[in-house]
């Protein structure tokens, strides 16, 4: 199980030192994500990507669910009111429209979700606008305390902002 730890750092130099300490502690660079306001130079750091900074995953999941339900309902209505002659073919339409509805719902919702800032990062907006750097570290549940203690001891300028227990596994 993976957890995401959030830290706020005052500037890019502090973020670079912190990331270097995390790398020495054997946290893979793919699990370290830095996010700052637009226009800030994050060179040398692993920047957060669209999966960490927008609601694209949440929107796609919601669209998949809603689109699938609407597709199944439409399939049931078609099967009940427009008989095709074969009973197996009629109910196959339910499955086909359910899958097509789910795919269309996920696609269309993700197009919207990619333009919406992440609801998980909403609480950091003011700090990021002030020029602070948000550091997101994905570690196993067993490493959380170790990493928190390491950063608190070596970076007093950093502020621990909590952890997110349900970090998506893939991004």
C-alpha positions as a LaTeX table, in Angstrom:
\begin{tabular}{lrrr}
\hline
Residue & $x$ (\AA) & $y$ (\AA) & $z$ (\AA) \\
\hline
Unk1 & 0.00 & 0.00 & 0.00 \\
Unk2 & 1.34 & 3.38 & $-0.98$ \\
Unk3 & 0.85 & 6.72 & 0.77 \\
Unk4 & 1.52 & 10.22 & $-0.45$ \\
Unk5 & 3.22 & 12.59 & 1.99 \\
Unk6 & 2.83 & 16.34 & 1.38 \\
Unk7 & 5.54 & 18.87 & 2.31 \\
Unk8 & 5.68 & 22.61 & 1.71 \\
Unk9 & 9.13 & 24.06 & 1.12 \\
Unk10 & 9.93 & 27.77 & 1.09 \\
Unk11 & 11.89 & 27.87 & $-2.19$ \\
Unk12 & 13.43 & 25.88 & $-5.03$ \\
Unk13 & 16.86 & 25.62 & $-3.36$ \\
Unk14 & 15.30 & 24.01 & $-0.30$ \\
Unk15 & 13.31 & 21.68 & $-2.56$ \\
Unk16 & 16.51 & 20.58 & $-4.32$ \\
Unk17 & 18.24 & 19.81 & $-1.00$ \\
Unk18 & 15.20 & 17.91 & 0.21 \\
Unk19 & 14.91 & 15.87 & $-2.99$ \\
Unk20 & 18.61 & 15.00 & $-2.77$ \\
Unk21 & 18.10 & 13.74 & 0.79 \\
Unk22 & 15.15 & 11.64 & $-0.37$ \\
Unk23 & 17.24 & 10.14 & $-3.16$ \\
Unk24 & 20.00 & 9.27 & $-0.66$ \\
Unk25 & 17.29 & 7.61 & 1.48 \\
Unk26 & 16.54 & 5.41 & $-1.57$ \\
Unk27 & 13.20 & 6.94 & $-2.53$ \\
Unk28 & 12.97 & 6.47 & $-6.32$ \\
Unk29 & 12.85 & 9.71 & $-8.30$ \\
Unk30 & 9.58 & 8.54 & $-9.92$ \\
Unk31 & 7.96 & 8.74 & $-6.47$ \\
Unk32 & 9.01 & 12.33 & $-5.83$ \\
Unk33 & 6.86 & 15.08 & $-7.37$ \\
Unk34 & 7.42 & 18.84 & $-7.08$ \\
Unk35 & 4.77 & 21.42 & $-7.87$ \\
Unk36 & 5.11 & 25.19 & $-7.90$ \\
Unk37 & 3.29 & 28.16 & $-9.30$ \\
Unk38 & 3.32 & 28.73 & $-13.02$ \\
Unk39 & 6.55 & 30.22 & $-14.28$ \\
Unk40 & 8.74 & 28.95 & $-11.45$ \\
Unk41 & 11.91 & 27.16 & $-12.58$ \\
Unk42 & 11.82 & 23.57 & $-11.33$ \\
Unk43 & 14.81 & 22.41 & $-13.36$ \\
Unk44 & 16.70 & 19.63 & $-11.63$ \\
Unk45 & 13.55 & 18.49 & $-9.85$ \\
Unk46 & 11.02 & 15.87 & $-10.87$ \\
Unk47 & 7.93 & 17.97 & $-11.66$ \\
Unk48 & 4.44 & 16.75 & $-10.89$ \\
Unk49 & 2.58 & 15.63 & $-14.00$ \\
Unk50 & $-1.03$ & 15.96 & $-15.09$ \\
Unk51 & $-2.07$ & 12.97 & $-12.97$ \\
Unk52 & $-0.89$ & 14.67 & $-9.77$ \\
Unk53 & $-2.04$ & 18.21 & $-10.56$ \\
Unk54 & $-5.48$ & 17.71 & $-12.13$ \\
Unk55 & $-8.62$ & 15.70 & $-11.47$ \\
Unk56 & $-8.29$ & 13.67 & $-14.69$ \\
Unk57 & $-8.31$ & 10.27 & $-12.93$ \\
Unk58 & $-11.25$ & 11.12 & $-10.69$ \\
Unk59 & $-13.20$ & 12.51 & $-13.66$ \\
Unk60 & $-12.46$ & 9.46 & $-15.83$ \\
Unk61 & $-13.60$ & 7.08 & $-13.08$ \\
Unk62 & $-16.80$ & 9.04 & $-12.55$ \\
Unk63 & $-17.44$ & 9.21 & $-16.32$ \\
Unk64 & $-16.84$ & 5.47 & $-16.64$ \\
Unk65 & $-19.43$ & 4.76 & $-13.97$ \\
Unk66 & $-22.07$ & 7.21 & $-15.18$ \\
Unk67 & $-21.53$ & 6.38 & $-18.86$ \\
Unk68 & $-21.74$ & 2.65 & $-18.15$ \\
Unk69 & $-24.99$ & 3.02 & $-16.23$ \\
Unk70 & $-26.54$ & 5.19 & $-18.93$ \\
Unk71 & $-25.36$ & 2.73 & $-21.60$ \\
Unk72 & $-26.87$ & $-0.24$ & $-19.78$ \\
Unk73 & $-30.18$ & 1.60 & $-19.26$ \\
Unk74 & $-30.25$ & 2.55 & $-22.94$ \\
Unk75 & $-29.43$ & $-1.06$ & $-23.87$ \\
Unk76 & $-32.26$ & $-2.40$ & $-21.71$ \\
Unk77 & $-34.70$ & 0.06 & $-23.28$ \\
Unk78 & $-33.58$ & $-0.91$ & $-26.78$ \\
Unk79 & $-33.83$ & $-4.63$ & $-25.95$ \\
Unk80 & $-37.30$ & $-4.24$ & $-24.46$ \\
Unk81 & $-38.92$ & $-1.94$ & $-27.03$ \\
Unk82 & $-37.10$ & $-2.77$ & $-30.27$ \\
Unk83 & $-36.96$ & $-6.56$ & $-30.64$ \\
Unk84 & $-34.24$ & $-7.77$ & $-32.99$ \\
Unk85 & $-35.59$ & $-11.30$ & $-33.48$ \\
Unk86 & $-33.00$ & $-13.22$ & $-31.46$ \\
Unk87 & $-33.19$ & $-13.13$ & $-27.65$ \\
Unk88 & $-29.42$ & $-13.52$ & $-27.23$ \\
Unk89 & $-28.75$ & $-10.70$ & $-29.71$ \\
Unk90 & $-31.22$ & $-8.40$ & $-27.95$ \\
Unk91 & $-29.48$ & $-8.73$ & $-24.58$ \\
Unk92 & $-26.08$ & $-8.52$ & $-26.22$ \\
Unk93 & $-27.07$ & $-4.98$ & $-27.17$ \\
Unk94 & $-27.26$ & $-4.20$ & $-23.44$ \\
Unk95 & $-23.64$ & $-5.25$ & $-22.95$ \\
Unk96 & $-22.43$ & $-3.44$ & $-26.07$ \\
Unk97 & $-24.18$ & $-0.19$ & $-25.20$ \\
Unk98 & $-22.98$ & $-0.49$ & $-21.59$ \\
Unk99 & $-19.35$ & $-0.81$ & $-22.69$ \\
Unk100 & $-19.67$ & 1.95 & $-25.29$ \\
Unk101 & $-21.36$ & 4.23 & $-22.76$ \\
Unk102 & $-18.61$ & 3.58 & $-20.21$ \\
Unk103 & $-15.85$ & 4.28 & $-22.74$ \\
Unk104 & $-17.53$ & 7.45 & $-23.99$ \\
Unk105 & $-18.20$ & 8.62 & $-20.42$ \\
Unk106 & $-14.58$ & 8.05 & $-19.35$ \\
Unk107 & $-13.21$ & 9.80 & $-22.44$ \\
Unk108 & $-15.48$ & 12.83 & $-22.29$ \\
Unk109 & $-15.12$ & 13.24 & $-18.52$ \\
Unk110 & $-11.34$ & 13.00 & $-18.69$ \\
Unk111 & $-11.32$ & 15.85 & $-21.21$ \\
Unk112 & $-13.05$ & 17.98 & $-18.60$ \\
Unk113 & $-11.05$ & 16.65 & $-15.66$ \\
Unk114 & $-7.70$ & 17.46 & $-17.26$ \\
Unk115 & $-8.56$ & 21.17 & $-17.08$ \\
Unk116 & $-9.71$ & 21.09 & $-13.44$ \\
Unk117 & $-7.08$ & 21.50 & $-10.69$ \\
Unk118 & $-6.85$ & 18.56 & $-8.32$ \\
Unk119 & $-9.24$ & 18.71 & $-5.40$ \\
Unk120 & $-6.48$ & 17.13 & $-3.27$ \\
Unk121 & $-4.21$ & 20.15 & $-3.86$ \\
Unk122 & $-6.86$ & 22.81 & $-3.22$ \\
Unk123 & $-5.60$ & 23.40 & 0.33 \\
Unk124 & $-2.11$ & 24.26 & $-0.97$ \\
Unk125 & $-3.17$ & 26.92 & $-3.52$ \\
Unk126 & $-2.35$ & 29.95 & $-1.35$ \\
Unk127 & 1.10 & 28.64 & $-0.40$ \\
Unk128 & 1.94 & 27.76 & $-4.00$ \\
Unk129 & 0.89 & 31.23 & $-5.18$ \\
Unk130 & 3.24 & 32.73 & $-2.55$ \\
Unk131 & 6.09 & 30.87 & $-4.26$ \\
Unk132 & 6.38 & 27.85 & $-2.01$ \\
Unk133 & 7.08 & 24.42 & $-3.51$ \\
Unk134 & 4.77 & 21.49 & $-2.82$ \\
Unk135 & 6.68 & 18.24 & $-2.50$ \\
Unk136 & 4.68 & 15.03 & $-2.87$ \\
Unk137 & 6.47 & 11.82 & $-1.90$ \\
Unk138 & 4.91 & 8.41 & $-2.57$ \\
Unk139 & 6.22 & 5.77 & $-0.18$ \\
Unk140 & 5.03 & 2.49 & 1.25 \\
Unk141 & 3.05 & 2.62 & 4.48 \\
Unk142 & 6.04 & 1.13 & 6.30 \\
Unk143 & 8.34 & 4.00 & 5.25 \\
Unk144 & 6.07 & 6.94 & 6.13 \\
Unk145 & 7.39 & 7.60 & 9.65 \\
Unk146 & 11.00 & 7.03 & 8.58 \\
Unk147 & 10.75 & 9.60 & 5.76 \\
Unk148 & 8.84 & 12.09 & 7.91 \\
Unk149 & 11.45 & 11.84 & 10.68 \\
Unk150 & 14.32 & 12.19 & 8.21 \\
Unk151 & 12.91 & 15.35 & 6.63 \\
Unk152 & 11.86 & 16.91 & 9.94 \\
Unk153 & 15.36 & 16.40 & 11.34 \\
Unk154 & 17.31 & 17.62 & 8.30 \\
Unk155 & 14.95 & 20.31 & 6.95 \\
Unk156 & 13.44 & 22.49 & 9.68 \\
Unk157 & 12.28 & 24.96 & 7.02 \\
Unk158 & 9.96 & 22.33 & 5.53 \\
Unk159 & 6.41 & 21.97 & 6.80 \\
Unk160 & 4.79 & 18.57 & 6.94 \\
Unk161 & 1.26 & 19.00 & 5.58 \\
Unk162 & $-0.03$ & 15.49 & 6.14 \\
Unk163 & $-0.49$ & 12.40 & 4.07 \\
Unk164 & $-2.98$ & 11.00 & 1.66 \\
Unk165 & $-3.88$ & 7.39 & 2.45 \\
Unk166 & $-5.38$ & 6.47 & $-0.91$ \\
Unk167 & $-2.65$ & 7.33 & $-3.39$ \\
Unk168 & $-3.27$ & 5.91 & $-6.86$ \\
Unk169 & $-0.77$ & 3.17 & $-7.60$ \\
Unk170 & 0.10 & 3.91 & $-11.22$ \\
Unk171 & 0.99 & 7.61 & $-11.67$ \\
\hline
\end{tabular}
